Amino acid sequence: MPRDSTPTKERLLREAERLFARRGPYRVTLREITDAAGQRNVSAVNYHFGSREGLLEAILMRHGDPTDAARGELRARLGAGSTTRDLVAVLVVPYAAHLATPEGRDYLRIVAGLSPLFSDWRADAVGTGPHLVDILTTLEGRPTELPAAVRRERVVEMIMLMTAAMSSRARQLESRRPVELDDETFEANLTDVLVGVLEAPLLGPLPTALRAQEPSVGSVVTG
């Protein structure tokens, strides 16, 4: 009877989460992961997950899939006619639930480190999920008075801000530093900030005095 490899896979996953969260998925060697997991075979990651990308995908799926399912349940409770604040809260609340565990806090830090990929959220990326895509698509259509290109940009900026704020709080909690806001206030405040990102009016160009000017020859300081 073949030996159950589940404990080995779990150790590799957990150590990869821990290391990826602190140093980034592409700055950690596979040997460091296998050593941390107590595996002498440096090929253990490739054996169980196929590659580094397969390991990262497994981490994102094991946290992201339940999160997206929770978002679907919350949205179903709200029903039709959800406000922008309702929809943003559906994004924030299940995501913030990860702050309660070490594994979840590591996940939040890993996702924040993948920010260059956020603009591709429509591409059915691993860990995205159909409910997340549906909510972001709805938010991208609001408010209608803003140009479509601005709305698209703001959705990406909202994702970046949400993941950065969660990652920062995760680091604070992990270091046992005190946080100023309790969990409920943190979630409500972040939701309102993100709604502001989406709904703030576009006031036009910035004052010309704020734009960078080429220095005149006489103003250049040489040392």
Tab-separated table of C-alpha atoms in Angstrom:
chain	number	residue	atom	x	y	z
A	1	MET	CA	0.000	0.000	0.000
A	2	PRO	CA	1.551	3.358	-1.021
A	3	ARG	CA	2.476	5.746	1.750
A	4	ASP	CA	0.181	8.736	2.263
A	5	SER	CA	2.003	11.841	0.989
A	6	THR	CA	-0.539	14.297	2.426
A	7	PRO	CA	1.535	15.279	5.502
A	8	THR	CA	4.558	15.982	3.306
A	9	LYS	CA	2.547	18.123	0.900
A	10	GLU	CA	1.011	20.013	3.817
A	11	ARG	CA	4.434	20.734	5.349
A	12	LEU	CA	5.747	21.955	2.001
A	13	LEU	CA	2.706	24.180	1.526
A	14	ARG	CA	2.913	25.666	4.995
A	15	GLU	CA	6.625	26.376	4.859
A	16	ALA	CA	6.260	27.868	1.389
A	17	GLU	CA	3.488	30.146	2.677
A	18	ARG	CA	5.651	31.289	5.532
A	19	LEU	CA	8.712	31.946	3.371
A	20	PHE	CA	6.824	33.457	0.415
A	21	ALA	CA	5.023	35.865	2.756
A	22	ARG	CA	8.249	37.219	4.175
A	23	ARG	CA	10.480	37.316	1.115
A	24	GLY	CA	8.274	36.963	-1.949
A	25	PRO	CA	7.490	33.884	-4.062
A	26	TYR	CA	10.441	34.369	-6.392
A	27	ARG	CA	13.139	35.173	-3.847
A	28	VAL	CA	12.879	31.863	-2.004
A	29	THR	CA	14.721	28.845	-3.333
A	30	LEU	CA	13.104	25.429	-3.550
A	31	ARG	CA	15.901	24.073	-1.368
A	32	GLU	CA	14.974	26.543	1.367
A	33	ILE	CA	11.396	25.297	1.230
A	34	THR	CA	12.339	21.625	1.338
A	35	ASP	CA	14.831	22.223	4.152
A	36	ALA	CA	12.252	24.120	6.189
A	37	ALA	CA	9.763	21.291	5.630
A	38	GLY	CA	12.304	18.709	6.804
A	39	GLN	CA	12.651	17.091	3.387
A	40	ARG	CA	16.049	15.858	2.274
A	41	ASN	CA	15.001	15.513	-1.367
A	42	VAL	CA	15.344	18.922	-3.044
A	43	SER	CA	12.979	17.696	-5.795
A	44	ALA	CA	10.102	17.281	-3.337
A	45	VAL	CA	8.375	20.472	-4.510
A	46	ASN	CA	8.532	19.414	-8.158
A	47	TYR	CA	7.337	15.904	-7.252
A	48	HIS	CA	4.266	17.097	-5.355
A	49	PHE	CA	3.405	20.333	-7.190
A	50	GLY	CA	5.173	20.178	-10.550
A	51	SER	CA	7.027	23.479	-10.151
A	52	ARG	CA	7.353	26.640	-8.063
A	53	GLU	CA	4.380	28.046	-9.991
A	54	GLY	CA	2.381	24.920	-9.164
A	55	LEU	CA	3.184	25.358	-5.480
A	56	LEU	CA	2.153	29.029	-5.559
A	57	GLU	CA	-1.036	28.068	-7.399
A	58	ALA	CA	-1.855	25.496	-4.710
A	59	ILE	CA	-1.422	28.151	-1.994
A	60	LEU	CA	-3.635	30.652	-3.801
A	61	MET	CA	-6.328	28.070	-4.476
A	62	ARG	CA	-6.512	26.673	-0.970
A	63	HIS	CA	-7.154	30.127	0.462
A	64	GLY	CA	-8.738	31.874	-2.509
A	65	ASP	CA	-11.388	29.292	-3.401
A	66	PRO	CA	-13.102	29.297	0.032
A	67	THR	CA	-12.861	33.098	0.106
A	68	ASP	CA	-14.622	33.382	-3.235
A	69	ALA	CA	-17.299	30.927	-2.108
A	70	ALA	CA	-17.909	33.095	0.975
A	71	ARG	CA	-18.241	36.153	-1.255
A	72	GLY	CA	-20.855	34.342	-3.313
A	73	GLU	CA	-22.850	33.517	-0.189
A	74	LEU	CA	-22.705	37.094	1.085
A	75	ARG	CA	-23.758	38.546	-2.240
A	76	ALA	CA	-26.681	36.132	-2.446
A	77	ARG	CA	-27.856	37.395	0.956
A	78	LEU	CA	-27.808	40.994	-0.259
A	79	GLY	CA	-29.912	40.212	-3.312
A	80	ALA	CA	-30.594	42.621	-6.148
A	81	GLY	CA	-29.995	46.336	-5.841
A	82	SER	CA	-26.748	46.138	-3.888
A	83	THR	CA	-25.033	49.473	-3.369
A	84	THR	CA	-21.379	50.022	-4.173
A	85	ARG	CA	-20.655	49.947	-0.442
A	86	ASP	CA	-22.450	46.592	-0.171
A	87	LEU	CA	-20.376	45.091	-2.972
A	88	VAL	CA	-17.085	46.412	-1.640
A	89	ALA	CA	-17.959	45.012	1.798
A	90	VAL	CA	-18.536	41.623	0.152
A	91	LEU	CA	-14.942	41.846	-1.082
A	92	VAL	CA	-13.498	43.047	2.219
A	93	VAL	CA	-15.190	40.916	4.882
A	94	PRO	CA	-14.250	37.395	3.661
A	95	TYR	CA	-10.761	38.626	2.799
A	96	ALA	CA	-10.284	40.132	6.263
A	97	ALA	CA	-11.221	36.780	7.830
A	98	HIS	CA	-7.717	35.586	6.926
A	99	LEU	CA	-6.294	37.956	9.530
A	100	ALA	CA	-7.414	35.516	12.237
A	101	THR	CA	-4.802	32.809	11.542
A	102	PRO	CA	-1.050	32.688	10.837
A	103	GLU	CA	-1.704	30.857	7.568
A	104	GLY	CA	-4.259	33.451	6.551
A	105	ARG	CA	-1.976	36.351	7.399
A	106	ASP	CA	0.759	34.809	5.282
A	107	TYR	CA	-1.706	34.428	2.413
A	108	LEU	CA	-2.618	38.120	2.597
A	109	ARG	CA	1.033	39.089	2.441
A	110	ILE	CA	1.653	36.780	-0.529
A	111	VAL	CA	-1.249	38.221	-2.516
A	112	ALA	CA	-0.080	41.776	-1.880
A	113	GLY	CA	3.273	40.787	-3.347
A	114	LEU	CA	1.583	39.800	-6.611
A	115	SER	CA	0.344	43.329	-7.360
A	116	PRO	CA	1.854	43.440	-10.889
A	117	LEU	CA	-0.768	40.832	-11.854
A	118	PHE	CA	-3.794	42.730	-10.551
A	119	SER	CA	-4.572	44.478	-13.838
A	120	ASP	CA	-5.219	41.016	-15.354
A	121	TRP	CA	-8.080	40.165	-13.004
A	122	ARG	CA	-10.370	39.459	-15.969
A	123	ALA	CA	-8.056	36.716	-17.227
A	124	ASP	CA	-9.476	34.034	-14.877
A	125	ALA	CA	-6.210	33.974	-12.942
A	126	VAL	CA	-5.644	31.403	-10.232
A	127	GLY	CA	-7.190	32.483	-6.940
A	128	THR	CA	-9.480	35.027	-8.570
A	129	GLY	CA	-12.790	33.154	-8.630
A	130	PRO	CA	-16.053	33.788	-10.472
A	131	HIS	CA	-17.711	35.782	-7.679
A	132	LEU	CA	-14.762	38.160	-7.412
A	133	VAL	CA	-14.765	38.681	-11.180
A	134	ASP	CA	-18.517	39.279	-11.182
A	135	ILE	CA	-18.308	41.863	-8.391
A	136	LEU	CA	-15.365	43.681	-9.958
A	137	THR	CA	-17.155	43.741	-13.302
A	138	THR	CA	-20.199	45.331	-11.656
A	139	LEU	CA	-18.057	47.893	-9.839
A	140	GLU	CA	-16.258	48.722	-13.065
A	141	GLY	CA	-19.543	50.017	-14.429
A	142	ARG	CA	-19.978	52.542	-11.603
A	143	PRO	CA	-20.373	55.496	-11.379
A	144	THR	CA	-21.620	55.964	-14.928
A	145	GLU	CA	-20.652	59.633	-15.096
A	146	LEU	CA	-16.956	58.742	-15.023
A	147	PRO	CA	-15.162	57.760	-18.267
A	148	ALA	CA	-14.876	53.995	-18.747
A	149	ALA	CA	-11.066	54.130	-18.764
A	150	VAL	CA	-11.091	55.921	-15.397
A	151	ARG	CA	-13.466	53.339	-13.928
A	152	ARG	CA	-11.229	50.499	-15.106
A	153	GLU	CA	-8.177	52.169	-13.591
A	154	ARG	CA	-9.945	52.758	-10.295
A	155	VAL	CA	-10.945	49.121	-9.905
A	156	VAL	CA	-7.291	48.089	-10.176
A	157	GLU	CA	-6.274	50.846	-7.737
A	158	MET	CA	-8.975	49.658	-5.329
A	159	ILE	CA	-7.621	46.086	-5.465
A	160	MET	CA	-4.095	47.355	-4.819
A	161	LEU	CA	-5.186	49.446	-1.844
A	162	MET	CA	-7.292	46.655	-0.329
A	163	THR	CA	-4.539	44.063	-0.566
A	164	ALA	CA	-1.889	46.493	0.708
A	165	ALA	CA	-4.016	47.476	3.715
A	166	MET	CA	-4.710	43.834	4.579
A	167	SER	CA	-1.051	42.913	4.215
A	168	SER	CA	0.000	45.798	6.467
A	169	ARG	CA	-2.464	44.753	9.165
A	170	ALA	CA	-1.342	41.140	8.833
A	171	ARG	CA	2.263	42.187	9.477
A	172	GLN	CA	1.197	44.241	12.480
A	173	LEU	CA	-0.745	41.373	13.996
A	174	GLU	CA	2.046	38.912	13.287
A	175	SER	CA	4.565	41.138	15.068
A	176	ARG	CA	2.130	41.547	17.982
A	177	ARG	CA	2.232	45.313	17.632
A	178	PRO	CA	-0.991	46.982	18.802
A	179	VAL	CA	-3.488	48.034	16.158
A	180	GLU	CA	-5.546	51.193	16.576
A	181	LEU	CA	-8.792	49.911	15.073
A	182	ASP	CA	-10.708	46.855	16.217
A	183	ASP	CA	-11.604	44.316	13.521
A	184	GLU	CA	-15.105	45.599	12.823
A	185	THR	CA	-13.996	49.234	12.569
A	186	PHE	CA	-11.036	48.282	10.393
A	187	GLU	CA	-13.302	46.479	7.933
A	188	ALA	CA	-15.893	49.285	7.843
A	189	ASN	CA	-13.267	52.020	7.453
A	190	LEU	CA	-11.399	50.171	4.698
A	191	THR	CA	-14.682	49.573	2.895
A	192	ASP	CA	-15.509	53.276	2.985
A	193	VAL	CA	-12.018	54.246	1.802
A	194	LEU	CA	-12.319	51.856	-1.141
A	195	VAL	CA	-15.759	53.210	-2.021
A	196	GLY	CA	-14.167	56.662	-2.059
A	197	VAL	CA	-11.562	55.432	-4.526
A	198	LEU	CA	-14.307	54.243	-6.850
A	199	GLU	CA	-16.760	57.118	-6.477
A	200	ALA	CA	-14.632	60.249	-6.018
A	201	PRO	CA	-15.429	62.860	-8.675
A	202	LEU	CA	-12.904	63.496	-11.405
A	203	LEU	CA	-12.024	67.160	-10.903
A	204	GLY	CA	-9.972	67.669	-14.022
A	205	PRO	CA	-6.275	68.406	-14.560
A	206	LEU	CA	-4.056	69.382	-11.665
A	207	PRO	CA	-2.854	73.001	-11.444
A	208	THR	CA	-0.125	73.720	-13.969
A	209	ALA	CA	2.069	75.073	-11.155
A	210	LEU	CA	2.338	71.502	-9.794
A	211	ARG	CA	3.700	70.077	-13.009
A	212	ALA	CA	7.430	69.502	-13.249
A	213	GLN	CA	9.266	72.251	-15.122
A	214	GLU	CA	12.561	72.006	-16.916
A	215	PRO	CA	15.104	73.908	-14.766
A	216	SER	CA	16.577	77.011	-16.297
A	217	VAL	CA	20.307	77.078	-16.910
A	218	GLY	CA	20.859	79.604	-14.153
A	219	SER	CA	18.999	77.498	-11.592
A	220	VAL	CA	21.101	74.365	-11.993
A	221	VAL	CA	23.312	73.817	-8.967
A	222	THR	CA	26.590	72.092	-9.694
A	223	GLY	CA	28.745	70.574	-7.066
